[in-house]
PDB file of C-alpha atoms in Angstrom:
ATOM      1  CA  UNK A   1      -0.810  -4.781  20.406  1.00 56.00           C
ATOM      2  CA  UNK A   2      -1.044  -5.299  16.675  1.00 65.00           C
ATOM      3  CA  UNK A   3      -3.219  -2.857  14.907  1.00 91.00           C
ATOM      4  CA  UNK A   4      -3.904  -4.811  11.821  1.00 95.00           C
ATOM      5  CA  UNK A   5      -3.283  -8.364  11.809  1.00 95.00           C
ATOM      6  CA  UNK A   6      -3.389 -11.149   9.146  1.00 95.00           C
ATOM      7  CA  UNK A   7      -3.237 -14.852   9.298  1.00 95.00           C
ATOM      8  CA  UNK A   8      -1.523 -16.922   8.143  1.00 95.00           C
ATOM      9  CA  UNK A   9       1.763 -15.106   7.535  1.00 94.00           C
ATOM     10  CA  UNK A  10       2.793 -17.740   5.049  1.00 95.00           C
ATOM     11  CA  UNK A  11       0.683 -20.004   2.914  1.00 96.00           C
ATOM     12  CA  UNK A  12       2.063 -22.665   0.580  1.00 96.00           C
ATOM     13  CA  UNK A  13      -0.668 -24.700  -1.251  1.00 96.00           C
ATOM     14  CA  UNK A  14      -1.280 -26.638  -4.389  1.00 96.00           C
ATOM     15  CA  UNK A  15      -3.071 -25.417  -7.504  1.00 97.00           C
ATOM     16  CA  UNK A  16      -6.724 -26.051  -7.465  1.00 96.00           C
ATOM     17  CA  UNK A  17      -7.029 -25.787  -3.676  1.00 97.00           C
ATOM     18  CA  UNK A  18      -9.446 -23.173  -2.007  1.00 97.00           C
ATOM     19  CA  UNK A  19      -7.810 -21.167   0.793  1.00 97.00           C
ATOM     20  CA  UNK A  20      -8.613 -18.162   3.158  1.00 97.00           C
ATOM     21  CA  UNK A  21      -6.695 -15.287   4.565  1.00 97.00           C
ATOM     22  CA  UNK A  22      -8.032 -13.659   7.634  1.00 97.00           C
ATOM     23  CA  UNK A  23      -7.591 -10.029   8.697  1.00 97.00           C
ATOM     24  CA  UNK A  24      -8.581  -8.213  11.841  1.00 97.00           C
ATOM     25  CA  UNK A  25      -8.102  -4.538  12.933  1.00 96.00           C
ATOM     26  CA  UNK A  26      -8.329  -3.312  16.542  1.00 95.00           C
ATOM     27  CA  UNK A  27      -8.498   0.348  15.656  1.00 94.00           C
ATOM     28  CA  UNK A  28     -12.262   0.809  15.350  1.00 93.00           C
ATOM     29  CA  UNK A  29     -11.927   1.764  11.617  1.00 93.00           C
ATOM     30  CA  UNK A  30     -14.872   1.804   9.362  1.00 91.00           C
ATOM     31  CA  UNK A  31     -12.960   0.951   6.269  1.00 90.00           C
ATOM     32  CA  UNK A  32     -10.803  -2.141   5.311  1.00 92.00           C
ATOM     33  CA  UNK A  33      -8.871  -3.029   2.202  1.00 91.00           C
ATOM     34  CA  UNK A  34      -7.287  -5.963   0.423  1.00 93.00           C
ATOM     35  CA  UNK A  35      -4.225  -5.426  -1.715  1.00 93.00           C
ATOM     36  CA  UNK A  36      -2.133  -7.685  -3.843  1.00 94.00           C
ATOM     37  CA  UNK A  37       1.685  -7.235  -4.207  1.00 92.00           C
ATOM     38  CA  UNK A  38       3.301  -9.093  -6.948  1.00 88.00           C
ATOM     39  CA  UNK A  39       6.791 -10.265  -7.409  1.00 85.00           C
ATOM     40  CA  UNK A  40       7.866  -7.039  -8.874  1.00 82.00           C
ATOM     41  CA  UNK A  41       6.565  -5.305  -5.692  1.00 81.00           C
ATOM     42  CA  UNK A  42       3.581  -3.675  -7.590  1.00 84.00           C
ATOM     43  CA  UNK A  43       0.805  -2.990  -5.054  1.00 88.00           C
ATOM     44  CA  UNK A  44      -2.686  -2.959  -6.405  1.00 89.00           C
ATOM     45  CA  UNK A  45      -6.141  -2.598  -4.737  1.00 88.00           C
ATOM     46  CA  UNK A  46      -8.532  -5.458  -4.895  1.00 90.00           C
ATOM     47  CA  UNK A  47     -11.223  -4.683  -2.641  1.00 86.00           C
ATOM     48  CA  UNK A  48     -12.575  -2.195  -0.194  1.00 87.00           C
ATOM     49  CA  UNK A  49     -15.283  -2.442   2.514  1.00 87.00           C
ATOM     50  CA  UNK A  50     -16.911   0.330   4.465  1.00 85.00           C
ATOM     51  CA  UNK A  51     -18.880  -0.719   7.414  1.00 82.00           C
ATOM     52  CA  UNK A  52     -19.229  -4.186   5.996  1.00 79.00           C
ATOM     53  CA  UNK A  53     -20.380  -2.912   2.687  1.00 82.00           C
ATOM     54  CA  UNK A  54     -18.476  -3.533  -0.431  1.00 83.00           C
ATOM     55  CA  UNK A  55     -17.101  -0.373  -1.982  1.00 78.00           C
ATOM     56  CA  UNK A  56     -14.426  -1.104  -4.503  1.00 73.00           C
ATOM     57  CA  UNK A  57     -14.262  -4.347  -6.451  1.00 73.00           C
ATOM     58  CA  UNK A  58     -11.361  -3.943  -8.888  1.00 74.00           C
ATOM     59  CA  UNK A  59     -11.035  -6.349 -11.899  1.00 76.00           C
ATOM     60  CA  UNK A  60     -10.304  -9.392  -9.809  1.00 86.00           C
ATOM     61  CA  UNK A  61     -11.240 -12.884 -10.872  1.00 89.00           C
ATOM     62  CA  UNK A  62     -14.519 -14.020  -9.146  1.00 90.00           C
ATOM     63  CA  UNK A  63     -12.505 -16.872  -7.429  1.00 94.00           C
ATOM     64  CA  UNK A  64     -11.616 -14.099  -5.191  1.00 94.00           C
ATOM     65  CA  UNK A  65     -14.408 -13.369  -2.589  1.00 92.00           C
ATOM     66  CA  UNK A  66     -14.023 -11.085   0.331  1.00 91.00           C
ATOM     67  CA  UNK A  67     -16.296 -11.534   3.406  1.00 91.00           C
ATOM     68  CA  UNK A  68     -16.828  -8.991   6.090  1.00 91.00           C
ATOM     69  CA  UNK A  69     -18.628 -10.502   9.174  1.00 91.00           C
ATOM     70  CA  UNK A  70     -18.165  -7.199  11.048  1.00 90.00           C
ATOM     71  CA  UNK A  71     -16.303  -4.059  10.447  1.00 89.00           C
ATOM     72  CA  UNK A  72     -13.248  -5.334  12.340  1.00 94.00           C
ATOM     73  CA  UNK A  73     -12.815  -8.214  10.009  1.00 95.00           C
ATOM     74  CA  UNK A  74     -12.316  -8.692   6.351  1.00 95.00           C
ATOM     75  CA  UNK A  75     -11.426 -11.992   5.225  1.00 95.00           C
ATOM     76  CA  UNK A  76     -10.395 -13.165   1.677  1.00 96.00           C
ATOM     77  CA  UNK A  77     -11.360 -16.545   0.342  1.00 96.00           C
ATOM     78  CA  UNK A  78      -9.686 -17.822  -2.810  1.00 96.00           C
ATOM     79  CA  UNK A  79     -11.259 -20.726  -4.749  1.00 96.00           C
ATOM     80  CA  UNK A  80      -9.359 -22.862  -7.329  1.00 97.00           C
ATOM     81  CA  UNK A  81      -5.931 -21.397  -6.646  1.00 96.00           C
ATOM     82  CA  UNK A  82      -3.751 -20.739  -9.726  1.00 96.00           C
ATOM     83  CA  UNK A  83      -0.109 -20.218 -10.117  1.00 96.00           C
ATOM     84  CA  UNK A  84      -0.518 -16.505 -10.848  1.00 94.00           C
ATOM     85  CA  UNK A  85      -2.287 -16.167  -7.548  1.00 96.00           C
ATOM     86  CA  UNK A  86       1.215 -16.350  -5.855  1.00 96.00           C
ATOM     87  CA  UNK A  87       1.784 -12.915  -4.214  1.00 96.00           C
ATOM     88  CA  UNK A  88       1.902 -11.090  -0.930  1.00 95.00           C
ATOM     89  CA  UNK A  89      -1.619 -10.084   0.157  1.00 96.00           C
ATOM     90  CA  UNK A  90      -2.020  -6.990   2.414  1.00 95.00           C
ATOM     91  CA  UNK A  91      -4.907  -6.092   4.368  1.00 95.00           C
ATOM     92  CA  UNK A  92      -5.239  -2.465   5.360  1.00 93.00           C
ATOM     93  CA  UNK A  93      -7.733  -0.303   7.266  1.00 93.00           C
ATOM     94  CA  UNK A  94      -8.564   3.466   7.548  1.00 90.00           C
ATOM     95  CA  UNK A  95     -10.744   5.434  10.009  1.00 89.00           C
ATOM     96  CA  UNK A  96     -13.534   6.613   7.776  1.00 81.00           C
ATOM     97  CA  UNK A  97     -12.636   5.772   4.210  1.00 70.00           C
ATOM     98  CA  UNK A  98     -12.177   9.404   3.449  1.00 72.00           C
ATOM     99  CA  UNK A  99      -9.352   8.819   1.004  1.00 67.00           C
ATOM    100  CA  UNK A 100      -8.633  12.448   0.795  1.00 67.00           C
ATOM    101  CA  UNK A 101      -7.621  12.609   4.309  1.00 72.00           C
ATOM    102  CA  UNK A 102      -7.321   9.250   6.024  1.00 80.00           C
ATOM    103  CA  UNK A 103      -4.098   7.291   6.479  1.00 85.00           C
ATOM    104  CA  UNK A 104      -4.222   3.538   5.616  1.00 89.00           C
ATOM    105  CA  UNK A 105      -2.698   1.169   8.190  1.00 92.00           C
ATOM    106  CA  UNK A 106      -1.250  -2.033   6.643  1.00 93.00           C
ATOM    107  CA  UNK A 107      -1.082  -5.462   8.064  1.00 94.00           C
ATOM    108  CA  UNK A 108       2.103  -7.461   7.942  1.00 93.00           C
ATOM    109  CA  UNK A 109       1.113  -9.310   4.832  1.00 94.00           C
ATOM    110  CA  UNK A 110       0.525 -12.965   3.914  1.00 96.00           C
ATOM    111  CA  UNK A 111       2.852 -14.540   1.392  1.00 96.00           C
ATOM    112  CA  UNK A 112       0.958 -17.018  -0.783  1.00 97.00           C
ATOM    113  CA  UNK A 113       2.663 -19.545  -2.717  1.00 96.00           C
ATOM    114  CA  UNK A 114       0.898 -21.751  -5.130  1.00 96.00           C
ATOM    115  CA  UNK A 115       2.745 -24.824  -6.392  1.00 96.00           C
TER     116      UNK A 115
ATOM    117  CA  UNK B   1      -2.685   4.128 -15.873  1.00 45.00           C
ATOM    118  CA  UNK B   2      -3.246   6.189 -12.755  1.00 49.00           C
ATOM    119  CA  UNK B   3      -0.225   4.674 -10.605  1.00 64.00           C
ATOM    120  CA  UNK B   4       2.671   6.678  -9.681  1.00 70.00           C
ATOM    121  CA  UNK B   5       6.070   5.763 -11.064  1.00 78.00           C
ATOM    122  CA  UNK B   6       9.150   6.003  -8.728  1.00 82.00           C
ATOM    123  CA  UNK B   7      12.602   6.755  -9.888  1.00 83.00           C
ATOM    124  CA  UNK B   8      15.161   5.453  -9.282  1.00 89.00           C
ATOM    125  CA  UNK B   9      14.108   1.798  -9.064  1.00 89.00           C
ATOM    126  CA  UNK B  10      16.933   1.354  -6.447  1.00 93.00           C
ATOM    127  CA  UNK B  11      19.395   3.591  -4.602  1.00 94.00           C
ATOM    128  CA  UNK B  12      22.370   2.969  -2.490  1.00 95.00           C
ATOM    129  CA  UNK B  13      24.106   5.404  -0.276  1.00 95.00           C
ATOM    130  CA  UNK B  14      26.030   5.623   2.926  1.00 96.00           C
ATOM    131  CA  UNK B  15      24.796   6.693   6.309  1.00 97.00           C
ATOM    132  CA  UNK B  16      24.823  10.443   6.775  1.00 97.00           C
ATOM    133  CA  UNK B  17      24.234  10.947   3.044  1.00 97.00           C
ATOM    134  CA  UNK B  18      20.794  12.326   1.674  1.00 97.00           C
ATOM    135  CA  UNK B  19      18.479  10.221  -0.337  1.00 96.00           C
ATOM    136  CA  UNK B  20      16.239  11.561  -2.778  1.00 96.00           C
ATOM    137  CA  UNK B  21      13.436   9.540  -4.654  1.00 95.00           C
ATOM    138  CA  UNK B  22      11.100  10.734  -7.318  1.00 95.00           C
ATOM    139  CA  UNK B  23       7.562   9.926  -8.377  1.00 94.00           C
ATOM    140  CA  UNK B  24       5.710  10.807 -11.439  1.00 93.00           C
ATOM    141  CA  UNK B  25       2.125  10.269 -12.183  1.00 90.00           C
ATOM    142  CA  UNK B  26      -0.150  10.845 -15.116  1.00 87.00           C
ATOM    143  CA  UNK B  27      -3.522  12.250 -14.116  1.00 84.00           C
ATOM    144  CA  UNK B  28      -4.605  15.095 -11.741  1.00 85.00           C
ATOM    145  CA  UNK B  29      -4.626  14.099  -8.114  1.00 87.00           C
ATOM    146  CA  UNK B  30      -6.364  15.018  -4.735  1.00 86.00           C
ATOM    147  CA  UNK B  31      -3.350  14.131  -2.740  1.00 89.00           C
ATOM    148  CA  UNK B  32      -0.075  12.007  -2.852  1.00 92.00           C
ATOM    149  CA  UNK B  33       1.239   9.903  -0.082  1.00 93.00           C
ATOM    150  CA  UNK B  34       4.497   8.311   0.630  1.00 95.00           C
ATOM    151  CA  UNK B  35       4.799   4.893   2.444  1.00 95.00           C
ATOM    152  CA  UNK B  36       7.779   2.875   3.623  1.00 96.00           C
ATOM    153  CA  UNK B  37       7.968  -0.928   3.444  1.00 93.00           C
ATOM    154  CA  UNK B  38      10.685  -2.770   5.440  1.00 92.00           C
ATOM    155  CA  UNK B  39      11.524  -6.070   4.048  1.00 87.00           C
ATOM    156  CA  UNK B  40       8.888  -8.793   4.887  1.00 83.00           C
ATOM    157  CA  UNK B  41       6.612  -6.157   6.521  1.00 86.00           C
ATOM    158  CA  UNK B  42       3.611  -4.135   5.719  1.00 87.00           C
ATOM    159  CA  UNK B  43       3.512  -0.506   4.368  1.00 92.00           C
ATOM    160  CA  UNK B  44       3.869   2.352   6.963  1.00 94.00           C
ATOM    161  CA  UNK B  45       2.394   5.740   6.168  1.00 93.00           C
ATOM    162  CA  UNK B  46       5.012   8.431   6.079  1.00 96.00           C
ATOM    163  CA  UNK B  47       3.456  11.691   4.943  1.00 95.00           C
ATOM    164  CA  UNK B  48       0.561  13.024   2.919  1.00 93.00           C
ATOM    165  CA  UNK B  49       0.674  15.999   0.662  1.00 94.00           C
ATOM    166  CA  UNK B  50      -2.370  17.800  -0.718  1.00 91.00           C
ATOM    167  CA  UNK B  51      -2.563  18.847  -4.320  1.00 91.00           C
ATOM    168  CA  UNK B  52      -2.679  22.551  -3.091  1.00 93.00           C
ATOM    169  CA  UNK B  53       0.542  22.184  -0.977  1.00 95.00           C
ATOM    170  CA  UNK B  54       4.039  22.373  -2.488  1.00 97.00           C
ATOM    171  CA  UNK B  55       6.174  21.181   0.371  1.00 97.00           C
ATOM    172  CA  UNK B  56       5.809  19.390   3.582  1.00 97.00           C
ATOM    173  CA  UNK B  57       8.317  18.265   6.409  1.00 96.00           C
ATOM    174  CA  UNK B  58       8.178  15.542   8.801  1.00 95.00           C
ATOM    175  CA  UNK B  59      11.369  14.975  10.900  1.00 96.00           C
ATOM    176  CA  UNK B  60      14.144  14.075   8.564  1.00 97.00           C
ATOM    177  CA  UNK B  61      11.648  13.699   5.712  1.00 97.00           C
ATOM    178  CA  UNK B  62      10.836  16.395   3.117  1.00 98.00           C
ATOM    179  CA  UNK B  63       8.310  15.960   0.412  1.00 98.00           C
ATOM    180  CA  UNK B  64       7.616  18.353  -2.537  1.00 98.00           C
ATOM    181  CA  UNK B  65       4.832  18.198  -5.114  1.00 97.00           C
ATOM    182  CA  UNK B  66       4.870  19.929  -8.414  1.00 96.00           C
ATOM    183  CA  UNK B  67       1.486  19.437 -10.005  1.00 94.00           C
ATOM    184  CA  UNK B  68       2.477  21.211 -13.222  1.00 94.00           C
ATOM    185  CA  UNK B  69       5.031  18.442 -13.813  1.00 94.00           C
ATOM    186  CA  UNK B  70       2.913  15.889 -12.067  1.00 94.00           C
ATOM    187  CA  UNK B  71       5.841  14.834  -9.802  1.00 95.00           C
ATOM    188  CA  UNK B  72       6.887  14.586  -6.217  1.00 96.00           C
ATOM    189  CA  UNK B  73       9.984  13.911  -4.403  1.00 97.00           C
ATOM    190  CA  UNK B  74      10.950  12.515  -1.108  1.00 97.00           C
ATOM    191  CA  UNK B  75      14.045  13.603   0.461  1.00 98.00           C
ATOM    192  CA  UNK B  76      15.527  11.703   3.496  1.00 97.00           C
ATOM    193  CA  UNK B  77      18.230  13.751   5.129  1.00 97.00           C
ATOM    194  CA  UNK B  78      21.216  12.409   7.169  1.00 97.00           C
ATOM    195  CA  UNK B  79      20.200   8.840   6.326  1.00 97.00           C
ATOM    196  CA  UNK B  80      20.535   5.938   8.738  1.00 97.00           C
ATOM    197  CA  UNK B  81      20.975   2.152   8.085  1.00 96.00           C
ATOM    198  CA  UNK B  82      17.510   1.775   9.657  1.00 95.00           C
ATOM    199  CA  UNK B  83      16.120   3.822   6.693  1.00 97.00           C
ATOM    200  CA  UNK B  84      16.860   0.890   4.517  1.00 97.00           C
ATOM    201  CA  UNK B  85      13.474  -0.095   2.943  1.00 96.00           C
ATOM    202  CA  UNK B  86      11.261   0.388  -0.055  1.00 95.00           C
ATOM    203  CA  UNK B  87       9.656   3.553  -0.422  1.00 96.00           C
ATOM    204  CA  UNK B  88       6.241   3.887  -2.460  1.00 94.00           C
ATOM    205  CA  UNK B  89       4.392   6.818  -3.591  1.00 94.00           C
ATOM    206  CA  UNK B  90       0.531   6.396  -3.878  1.00 92.00           C
ATOM    207  CA  UNK B  91      -1.743   8.949  -5.609  1.00 89.00           C
ATOM    208  CA  UNK B  92      -5.430   9.578  -4.917  1.00 82.00           C
ATOM    209  CA  UNK B  93      -7.564  10.644  -7.779  1.00 74.00           C
ATOM    210  CA  UNK B  94     -11.170  12.262  -7.620  1.00 66.00           C
ATOM    211  CA  UNK B  95     -12.543   9.176  -9.431  1.00 65.00           C
ATOM    212  CA  UNK B  96     -10.305   6.592  -7.589  1.00 59.00           C
ATOM    213  CA  UNK B  97     -13.028   5.998  -4.976  1.00 61.00           C
ATOM    214  CA  UNK B  98     -11.399   4.833  -1.822  1.00 56.00           C
ATOM    215  CA  UNK B  99      -8.352   3.410  -3.473  1.00 72.00           C
ATOM    216  CA  UNK B 100      -4.671   4.417  -3.271  1.00 83.00           C
ATOM    217  CA  UNK B 101      -2.792   3.904  -6.613  1.00 86.00           C
ATOM    218  CA  UNK B 102       0.693   2.704  -5.767  1.00 89.00           C
ATOM    219  CA  UNK B 103       3.790   2.947  -7.833  1.00 86.00           C
ATOM    220  CA  UNK B 104       6.495   0.230  -8.028  1.00 85.00           C
ATOM    221  CA  UNK B 105       8.594   1.580  -5.260  1.00 91.00           C
ATOM    222  CA  UNK B 106      12.253   2.658  -4.786  1.00 93.00           C
ATOM    223  CA  UNK B 107      14.516   0.221  -2.938  1.00 94.00           C
ATOM    224  CA  UNK B 108      16.869   2.193  -0.772  1.00 96.00           C
ATOM    225  CA  UNK B 109      19.834   0.706   0.798  1.00 97.00           C
ATOM    226  CA  UNK B 110      21.803   2.803   3.384  1.00 97.00           C
ATOM    227  CA  UNK B 111      25.237   1.155   4.285  1.00 95.00           C
ATOM    228  CA  UNK B 112      27.003   1.926   7.599  1.00 91.00           C
TER     229      UNK B 112
END
């Protein structure tokens, strides 16, 4: 039973295309996150949703748009893909979003390659 | 910036040896967490240490925190080949909202 799942695992696409990455958690958690890990393994928060509401929106191009249809899903849509978007994108969730105590559970990642 | 920085960037040891990784950060924190990432996988939470704690243990893991030096260390005792992974520290600051601030990680290789 996968706690946090992402699809697809690999995504190879051309510049300029629009693509989506899906994330689902079956842990009953209230808060979900998207992180981007670059080629140097640096992991940076992009977005956070708590009960379907946007909490964190870091300095991310507005080509990236998260969508949370319900609290178990947080999808990431990317418009007009650029070479610099190539990275591994991780979805994560936590029980309440109380960062002082909560553990975050990560999905397996989606490796996006933009050609 | 707020993110932690791990040291060393890469570490290679033999099975049975201890591995020590360090993390330094710049601003005051509420807590600090260590995560492990196996190749091609997501991150797995290892341990959380609060700013008022100095040491924490979990199995073969020992984490220390020195807030005066703004640093933490992760010690893995009696390492095994299965410990081969990247290890990240992540800090939580009072003004960081719900976000973890990750460092760049230490790549640990444990050879049989």
